[in-house]
């Protein structure tokens, strides 16, 4: 039987958090989304609309929600090697080399030491870090560290890679380069990828569909297909048109939501020019 490649079915998912006054805070409301195996989905939305919460539910870190999340037809039951994750901060262990940081992800893997070495070699090559495999995180740039995090997220050959603002702390040029790399890796690995981002350009450049969320409570406002074949080129006018369509969507948001998006954009720009 052919290996299934990670279909995700999110059905009527709602999620509350308990506030200090014990009142429930509705964070996600009736979220439904079907993701095809091997699809690249981008999720955008202003701060607080529940993007990261949705990702946490997909990882299996939180079970307390209503509705259903199915992976290849089966409900999620906790974290699994079938789902890799890359966060905004690379979370590498400073005392381990690139190789050994990637090996950490294999600690529950059934592979022998030799098989581990082989797959680590392949993934270091996939992210272009063979020359740095014995380097420590302090010897790497931010972009290189995120490459290691991507290799670590992929080394168990997951069906699904979940990315939470993976390039959010990088300067604009490194960010653009890594988006290009991620596009290539997705084309090579042919697995489902789901990226959460504040950056609409990034969402459109990478995603086959862009899910636009809005807050209070977090709902899906729109899902836009990006019918532009990969590999994509940043200057493609079709990508720009879709980006403008999404921006128009945001222009219908409340002034509070726009303020939050603007703060995020400004924080990012200030970061770029302060390093
Ligand atoms: N553990 C928690 N306990 C209580 N409230 C929480 C918790 N985690 C998140 N929230 C609240 O849930 C809402 C959604 O948070 P979430 O981090 O999912 O949003 P987001 O869209 O990812 O935001 P950002 O883009 O700023 O990261 C926010 O109002 C947040 O304060």
mmCIF file of C-alpha atoms and ligand atoms in Angstrom:
data_model
loop_
_atom_site.group_PDB
_atom_site.id
_atom_site.type_symbol
_atom_site.label_atom_id
_atom_site.label_comp_id
_atom_site.label_asym_id
_atom_site.label_seq_id
_atom_site.Cartn_x
_atom_site.Cartn_y
_atom_site.Cartn_z
ATOM 1 C CA UNK A 1 0.000 0.000 0.000
ATOM 2 C CA UNK A 2 1.312 3.461 -0.881
ATOM 3 C CA UNK A 3 2.449 5.520 2.105
ATOM 4 C CA UNK A 4 -0.100 8.184 2.931
ATOM 5 C CA UNK A 5 1.356 11.663 2.817
ATOM 6 C CA UNK A 6 -0.477 13.589 5.492
ATOM 7 C CA UNK A 7 -4.061 14.603 4.813
ATOM 8 C CA UNK A 8 -5.400 16.898 7.545
ATOM 9 C CA UNK A 9 -9.073 17.316 8.277
ATOM 10 C CA UNK A 10 -10.070 19.979 10.786
ATOM 11 C CA UNK A 11 -13.775 19.778 11.572
ATOM 12 C CA UNK A 12 -15.646 22.424 13.564
ATOM 13 C CA UNK A 13 -12.770 23.017 15.965
ATOM 14 C CA UNK A 14 -13.415 25.458 18.802
ATOM 15 C CA UNK A 15 -11.065 26.250 21.660
ATOM 16 C CA UNK A 16 -11.451 28.258 24.871
ATOM 17 C CA UNK A 17 -8.841 29.362 27.358
ATOM 18 C CA UNK A 18 -9.752 30.075 30.968
ATOM 19 C CA UNK A 19 -9.098 33.741 31.881
ATOM 20 C CA UNK A 20 -7.933 35.003 35.308
ATOM 21 C CA UNK A 21 -11.530 35.893 36.221
ATOM 22 C CA UNK A 22 -12.405 32.287 35.328
ATOM 23 C CA UNK A 23 -14.432 33.408 32.312
ATOM 24 C CA UNK A 24 -13.807 31.370 29.146
ATOM 25 C CA UNK A 25 -11.909 33.225 26.406
ATOM 26 C CA UNK A 26 -13.028 31.916 23.004
ATOM 27 C CA UNK A 27 -9.864 31.636 20.886
ATOM 28 C CA UNK A 28 -10.929 29.458 17.953
ATOM 29 C CA UNK A 29 -14.510 29.256 16.738
ATOM 30 C CA UNK A 30 -15.808 26.541 14.439
ATOM 31 C CA UNK A 31 -12.650 26.155 12.372
ATOM 32 C CA UNK A 32 -13.019 23.724 9.464
ATOM 33 C CA UNK A 33 -10.330 23.066 6.890
ATOM 34 C CA UNK A 34 -9.388 20.093 4.733
ATOM 35 C CA UNK A 35 -5.750 19.896 3.657
ATOM 36 C CA UNK A 36 -4.653 17.519 0.900
ATOM 37 C CA UNK A 37 -1.596 15.281 1.270
ATOM 38 C CA UNK A 38 1.463 17.188 0.092
ATOM 39 C CA UNK A 39 -0.296 20.548 0.067
ATOM 40 C CA UNK A 40 1.413 23.751 1.268
ATOM 41 C CA UNK A 41 -0.959 25.825 3.401
ATOM 42 C CA UNK A 42 -0.193 29.311 4.721
ATOM 43 C CA UNK A 43 -2.127 30.763 7.638
ATOM 44 C CA UNK A 44 -2.124 34.541 8.138
ATOM 45 C CA UNK A 45 -4.009 36.816 10.473
ATOM 46 C CA UNK A 46 -3.469 39.613 12.959
ATOM 47 C CA UNK A 47 -1.947 38.980 16.369
ATOM 48 C CA UNK A 48 -4.189 37.002 18.703
ATOM 49 C CA UNK A 49 -6.418 35.415 16.051
ATOM 50 C CA UNK A 50 -5.401 31.941 17.235
ATOM 51 C CA UNK A 51 -2.890 30.906 14.548
ATOM 52 C CA UNK A 52 -0.378 29.450 17.014
ATOM 53 C CA UNK A 53 -3.155 27.856 19.046
ATOM 54 C CA UNK A 54 -4.373 26.054 15.929
ATOM 55 C CA UNK A 55 -0.821 24.888 15.239
ATOM 56 C CA UNK A 56 -0.479 23.628 18.828
ATOM 57 C CA UNK A 57 -3.650 21.582 18.365
ATOM 58 C CA UNK A 58 -2.205 20.163 15.130
ATOM 59 C CA UNK A 59 1.039 19.212 16.890
ATOM 60 C CA UNK A 60 -1.034 17.423 19.517
ATOM 61 C CA UNK A 61 0.263 19.503 22.427
ATOM 62 C CA UNK A 62 -3.260 20.411 23.509
ATOM 63 C CA UNK A 63 -6.167 18.001 23.592
ATOM 64 C CA UNK A 64 -8.697 20.281 25.247
ATOM 65 C CA UNK A 65 -10.834 21.459 22.331
ATOM 66 C CA UNK A 66 -14.143 20.642 20.725
ATOM 67 C CA UNK A 67 -14.519 19.321 17.185
ATOM 68 C CA UNK A 68 -12.156 16.924 15.473
ATOM 69 C CA UNK A 69 -8.721 16.937 13.933
ATOM 70 C CA UNK A 70 -7.949 13.931 11.764
ATOM 71 C CA UNK A 71 -4.612 13.032 10.205
ATOM 72 C CA UNK A 72 -5.141 10.552 7.397
ATOM 73 C CA UNK A 73 -8.556 9.800 8.856
ATOM 74 C CA UNK A 74 -7.323 9.190 12.436
ATOM 75 C CA UNK A 75 -7.863 11.574 15.385
ATOM 76 C CA UNK A 76 -4.719 13.219 16.768
ATOM 77 C CA UNK A 77 -3.618 11.581 20.018
ATOM 78 C CA UNK A 78 -0.670 13.601 21.335
ATOM 79 C CA UNK A 79 2.563 14.584 19.628
ATOM 80 C CA UNK A 80 3.911 12.186 17.018
ATOM 81 C CA UNK A 81 7.017 11.689 14.904
ATOM 82 C CA UNK A 82 4.634 11.933 11.935
ATOM 83 C CA UNK A 83 4.505 15.682 12.552
ATOM 84 C CA UNK A 84 7.672 17.804 12.538
ATOM 85 C CA UNK A 85 7.725 21.314 13.941
ATOM 86 C CA UNK A 86 9.856 24.412 13.401
ATOM 87 C CA UNK A 87 9.461 27.412 15.718
ATOM 88 C CA UNK A 88 10.495 31.054 15.326
ATOM 89 C CA UNK A 89 13.395 30.563 17.757
ATOM 90 C CA UNK A 90 15.536 27.673 16.591
ATOM 91 C CA UNK A 91 15.733 26.024 20.054
ATOM 92 C CA UNK A 92 19.120 24.409 19.357
ATOM 93 C CA UNK A 93 21.171 23.089 22.270
ATOM 94 C CA UNK A 94 24.271 25.335 22.480
ATOM 95 C CA UNK A 95 26.503 22.506 23.735
ATOM 96 C CA UNK A 96 25.718 20.211 20.785
ATOM 97 C CA UNK A 97 27.033 20.389 17.228
ATOM 98 C CA UNK A 98 24.748 20.730 14.206
ATOM 99 C CA UNK A 99 24.811 16.934 13.718
ATOM 100 C CA UNK A 100 24.055 16.169 17.339
ATOM 101 C CA UNK A 101 21.278 18.780 17.496
ATOM 102 C CA UNK A 102 19.602 16.999 14.606
ATOM 103 C CA UNK A 103 20.183 13.598 16.225
ATOM 104 C CA UNK A 104 18.218 14.748 19.294
ATOM 105 C CA UNK A 105 15.038 14.517 17.213
ATOM 106 C CA UNK A 106 15.822 10.857 16.530
ATOM 107 C CA UNK A 107 15.922 9.755 20.160
ATOM 108 C CA UNK A 108 12.577 7.915 19.849
ATOM 109 C CA UNK A 109 13.290 6.661 16.362
ATOM 110 C CA UNK A 110 13.652 2.929 15.665
ATOM 111 C CA UNK A 111 16.712 3.585 13.430
ATOM 112 C CA UNK A 112 20.110 2.039 14.222
ATOM 113 C CA UNK A 113 23.087 4.372 14.810
ATOM 114 C CA UNK A 114 24.298 3.805 11.214
ATOM 115 C CA UNK A 115 20.849 4.516 9.788
ATOM 116 C CA UNK A 116 20.646 7.639 11.942
ATOM 117 C CA UNK A 117 24.006 8.827 10.610
ATOM 118 C CA UNK A 118 22.848 8.284 7.041
ATOM 119 C CA UNK A 119 19.590 10.198 7.462
ATOM 120 C CA UNK A 120 21.374 12.999 9.375
ATOM 121 C CA UNK A 121 23.861 13.286 6.469
ATOM 122 C CA UNK A 122 20.994 13.483 3.974
ATOM 123 C CA UNK A 123 19.153 16.166 5.907
ATOM 124 C CA UNK A 124 22.250 18.263 6.540
ATOM 125 C CA UNK A 125 22.845 18.143 2.796
ATOM 126 C CA UNK A 126 19.193 19.001 2.108
ATOM 127 C CA UNK A 127 19.563 22.261 4.037
ATOM 128 C CA UNK A 128 23.033 22.970 2.600
ATOM 129 C CA UNK A 129 25.039 22.740 5.835
ATOM 130 C CA UNK A 130 27.410 19.844 5.181
ATOM 131 C CA UNK A 131 30.431 22.097 5.697
ATOM 132 C CA UNK A 132 29.055 23.163 9.106
ATOM 133 C CA UNK A 133 27.952 19.792 10.446
ATOM 134 C CA UNK A 134 30.487 19.887 13.307
ATOM 135 C CA UNK A 135 29.889 23.556 14.167
ATOM 136 C CA UNK A 136 28.173 24.688 17.374
ATOM 137 C CA UNK A 137 25.119 27.002 17.319
ATOM 138 C CA UNK A 138 27.257 29.960 18.479
ATOM 139 C CA UNK A 139 29.244 29.597 15.237
ATOM 140 C CA UNK A 140 26.128 29.821 13.034
ATOM 141 C CA UNK A 141 24.166 32.787 11.696
ATOM 142 C CA UNK A 142 20.453 33.086 12.465
ATOM 143 C CA UNK A 143 19.571 31.777 9.016
ATOM 144 C CA UNK A 144 21.907 28.788 9.389
ATOM 145 C CA UNK A 145 20.413 27.982 12.781
ATOM 146 C CA UNK A 146 16.927 27.983 11.243
ATOM 147 C CA UNK A 147 18.209 25.617 8.528
ATOM 148 C CA UNK A 148 19.311 23.235 11.294
ATOM 149 C CA UNK A 149 15.861 23.575 12.876
ATOM 150 C CA UNK A 150 14.268 22.680 9.518
ATOM 151 C CA UNK A 151 16.564 19.645 9.129
ATOM 152 C CA UNK A 152 15.679 18.578 12.680
ATOM 153 C CA UNK A 153 11.962 19.003 11.881
ATOM 154 C CA UNK A 154 12.315 16.775 8.816
ATOM 155 C CA UNK A 155 14.772 14.128 10.008
ATOM 156 C CA UNK A 156 12.065 11.706 11.165
ATOM 157 C CA UNK A 157 10.559 11.920 7.671
ATOM 158 C CA UNK A 158 7.258 13.298 8.997
ATOM 159 C CA UNK A 159 4.116 13.339 6.873
ATOM 160 C CA UNK A 160 3.511 16.925 7.930
ATOM 161 C CA UNK A 161 5.843 19.819 8.747
ATOM 162 C CA UNK A 162 4.336 22.578 10.903
ATOM 163 C CA UNK A 163 6.135 25.935 10.858
ATOM 164 C CA UNK A 164 5.284 28.671 13.384
ATOM 165 C CA UNK A 165 6.721 31.994 12.131
ATOM 166 C CA UNK A 166 9.966 30.170 11.228
ATOM 167 C CA UNK A 167 11.611 33.205 9.618
ATOM 168 C CA UNK A 168 10.060 35.892 11.833
ATOM 169 C CA UNK A 169 13.336 36.842 13.532
ATOM 170 C CA UNK A 170 15.505 36.927 10.404
ATOM 171 C CA UNK A 171 16.573 39.933 8.338
ATOM 172 C CA UNK A 172 14.734 40.479 5.046
ATOM 173 C CA UNK A 173 17.426 39.050 2.756
ATOM 174 C CA UNK A 174 18.003 35.890 4.794
ATOM 175 C CA UNK A 175 14.257 35.495 5.080
ATOM 176 C CA UNK A 176 13.805 35.668 1.302
ATOM 177 C CA UNK A 177 16.619 33.150 0.794
ATOM 178 C CA UNK A 178 15.150 30.703 3.289
ATOM 179 C CA UNK A 179 11.672 31.023 1.749
ATOM 180 C CA UNK A 180 13.264 29.987 -1.539
ATOM 181 C CA UNK A 181 14.999 27.067 0.220
ATOM 182 C CA UNK A 182 11.788 25.974 1.919
ATOM 183 C CA UNK A 183 10.019 26.002 -1.437
ATOM 184 C CA UNK A 184 12.746 23.729 -2.851
ATOM 185 C CA UNK A 185 12.624 21.412 0.176
ATOM 186 C CA UNK A 186 8.839 21.125 -0.095
ATOM 187 C CA UNK A 187 9.149 20.235 -3.775
ATOM 188 C CA UNK A 188 11.796 17.601 -2.923
ATOM 189 C CA UNK A 189 10.117 16.074 0.117
ATOM 190 C CA UNK A 190 6.516 16.207 -1.204
ATOM 191 C CA UNK A 191 5.054 16.344 2.304
ATOM 192 C CA UNK A 192 2.268 18.495 3.706
ATOM 193 C CA UNK A 193 3.518 21.808 5.065
ATOM 194 C CA UNK A 194 1.545 24.298 7.150
ATOM 195 C CA UNK A 195 3.140 27.665 7.889
ATOM 196 C CA UNK A 196 1.844 30.320 10.254
ATOM 197 C CA UNK A 197 3.131 33.782 9.384
ATOM 198 C CA UNK A 198 2.446 37.494 9.785
ATOM 199 C CA UNK A 199 4.032 38.124 6.423
ATOM 200 C CA UNK A 200 1.444 38.125 3.632
ATOM 201 C CA UNK A 201 4.097 38.106 0.908
ATOM 202 C CA UNK A 202 5.681 35.009 2.468
ATOM 203 C CA UNK A 203 2.257 33.349 2.795
ATOM 204 C CA UNK A 204 1.469 33.920 -0.886
ATOM 205 C CA UNK A 205 4.956 33.028 -2.129
ATOM 206 C CA UNK A 206 4.901 29.647 -0.375
ATOM 207 C CA UNK A 207 1.292 28.549 -0.017
ATOM 208 C CA UNK A 208 -0.904 26.739 -2.483
ATOM 209 C CA UNK A 209 -3.738 28.186 -0.452
ATOM 210 C CA UNK A 210 -3.692 31.065 2.005
ATOM 211 C CA UNK A 211 -6.012 30.833 4.999
ATOM 212 C CA UNK A 212 -6.875 34.298 6.312
ATOM 213 C CA UNK A 213 -7.974 34.327 9.950
ATOM 214 C CA UNK A 214 -9.523 37.080 12.031
ATOM 215 C CA UNK A 215 -9.709 37.372 15.833
ATOM 216 C CA UNK A 216 -12.247 37.621 18.655
ATOM 217 C CA UNK A 217 -12.852 34.763 18.362
ATOM 218 C CA UNK A 218 -10.449 33.264 15.813
ATOM 219 C CA UNK A 219 -12.334 32.263 12.699
ATOM 220 C CA UNK A 220 -11.357 31.577 9.103
ATOM 221 C CA UNK A 221 -12.349 34.631 7.124
ATOM 222 C CA UNK A 222 -11.240 33.533 3.670
ATOM 223 C CA UNK A 223 -9.289 30.826 1.933
ATOM 224 C CA UNK A 224 -7.537 32.021 -1.227
ATOM 225 C CA UNK A 225 -6.030 29.630 -3.768
ATOM 226 C CA UNK A 226 -2.644 30.650 -5.171
ATOM 227 C CA UNK A 227 -2.818 29.162 -8.658
ATOM 228 C CA UNK A 228 0.797 29.826 -9.580
ATOM 229 C CA UNK A 229 2.999 26.782 -10.286
ATOM 230 C CA UNK A 230 6.183 26.090 -8.299
ATOM 231 C CA UNK A 231 8.996 26.994 -8.457
ATOM 232 C CA UNK A 232 7.673 30.492 -8.044
ATOM 233 C CA UNK A 233 9.452 33.750 -8.658
ATOM 234 C CA UNK A 234 9.001 36.622 -6.279
ATOM 235 C CA UNK A 235 8.460 39.175 -9.041
ATOM 236 C CA UNK A 236 5.535 37.190 -10.568
ATOM 237 C CA UNK A 237 2.684 39.713 -10.940
ATOM 238 C CA UNK A 238 0.108 37.006 -10.101
ATOM 239 C CA UNK A 239 1.590 36.652 -6.609
ATOM 240 C CA UNK A 240 1.464 40.404 -6.204
ATOM 241 C CA UNK A 241 -2.197 40.496 -7.241
ATOM 242 C CA UNK A 242 -3.105 37.856 -4.658
ATOM 243 C CA UNK A 243 -1.121 39.691 -1.989
ATOM 244 C CA UNK A 244 -3.068 42.864 -2.762
ATOM 245 C CA UNK A 245 -6.341 40.968 -2.598
ATOM 246 C CA UNK A 246 -5.441 39.731 0.905
ATOM 247 C CA UNK A 247 -4.347 43.205 1.967
ATOM 248 C CA UNK A 248 -7.710 44.496 0.800
ATOM 249 C CA UNK A 249 -9.247 41.840 3.044
ATOM 250 C CA UNK A 250 -7.261 43.202 5.970
ATOM 251 C CA UNK A 251 -8.319 46.743 5.139
ATOM 252 C CA UNK A 252 -11.829 45.674 6.081
ATOM 253 C CA UNK A 253 -10.589 44.704 9.555
ATOM 254 C CA UNK A 254 -11.288 46.844 12.591
ATOM 255 C CA UNK A 255 -8.845 49.635 13.431
ATOM 256 C CA UNK A 256 -7.705 47.573 16.470
ATOM 257 C CA UNK A 257 -6.757 44.607 14.272
ATOM 258 C CA UNK A 258 -5.006 46.867 11.766
ATOM 259 C CA UNK A 259 -3.097 48.490 14.629
ATOM 260 C CA UNK A 260 -1.925 45.046 15.754
ATOM 261 C CA UNK A 261 -0.777 44.127 12.236
ATOM 262 C CA UNK A 262 0.974 47.475 11.869
ATOM 263 C CA UNK A 263 2.787 46.983 15.195
ATOM 264 C CA UNK A 264 3.961 43.570 14.017
ATOM 265 C CA UNK A 265 5.179 45.020 10.709
ATOM 266 C CA UNK A 266 6.960 47.860 12.506
ATOM 267 C CA UNK A 267 8.562 45.499 15.019
ATOM 268 C CA UNK A 268 9.900 43.437 12.114
ATOM 269 C CA UNK A 269 11.271 46.478 10.270
ATOM 270 C CA UNK A 270 12.851 47.901 13.414
ATOM 271 C CA UNK A 271 14.479 44.534 14.050
ATOM 272 C CA UNK A 272 15.914 44.440 10.541
ATOM 273 C CA UNK A 273 17.522 47.850 10.876
ATOM 274 C CA UNK A 274 18.734 47.367 14.431
ATOM 275 C CA UNK A 275 20.975 44.360 13.678
HETATM 276 N N1 LIG B 1 -2.108 29.355 27.447
HETATM 277 C C1 LIG B 1 -2.963 30.361 27.257
HETATM 278 N N2 LIG B 1 -3.794 30.759 28.258
HETATM 279 C C2 LIG B 1 -4.675 31.758 28.079
HETATM 280 N N3 LIG B 1 -4.819 32.451 26.921
HETATM 281 C C3 LIG B 1 -4.011 32.107 25.902
HETATM 282 C C4 LIG B 1 -3.048 31.054 26.001
HETATM 283 N N4 LIG B 1 -2.390 30.948 24.819
HETATM 284 C C5 LIG B 1 -2.927 31.884 24.011
HETATM 285 N N5 LIG B 1 -3.898 32.571 24.652
HETATM 286 C C6 LIG B 1 -4.720 33.635 24.092
HETATM 287 O O1 LIG B 1 -5.338 33.101 22.946
HETATM 288 C C7 LIG B 1 -5.407 34.077 21.906
HETATM 289 C C8 LIG B 1 -4.768 33.515 20.645
HETATM 290 O O2 LIG B 1 -3.368 33.340 20.871
HETATM 291 P P1 LIG B 1 -2.397 32.774 19.729
HETATM 292 O O3 LIG B 1 -1.019 32.809 20.279
HETATM 293 O O4 LIG B 1 -2.918 31.492 19.242
HETATM 294 O O5 LIG B 1 -2.609 33.872 18.614
HETATM 295 P P2 LIG B 1 -1.719 34.187 17.326
HETATM 296 O O6 LIG B 1 -2.671 34.494 16.231
HETATM 297 O O7 LIG B 1 -0.750 33.089 17.096
HETATM 298 O O8 LIG B 1 -0.983 35.492 17.797
HETATM 299 P P3 LIG B 1 0.494 36.023 17.430
HETATM 300 O O9 LIG B 1 0.464 36.269 15.966
HETATM 301 O O10 LIG B 1 0.633 37.276 18.227
HETATM 302 O O11 LIG B 1 1.460 34.942 17.836
HETATM 303 C C9 LIG B 1 -4.733 35.325 22.438
HETATM 304 O O12 LIG B 1 -5.739 36.185 22.930
HETATM 305 C C10 LIG B 1 -3.889 34.813 23.573
HETATM 306 O O13 LIG B 1 -3.748 35.783 24.582
#
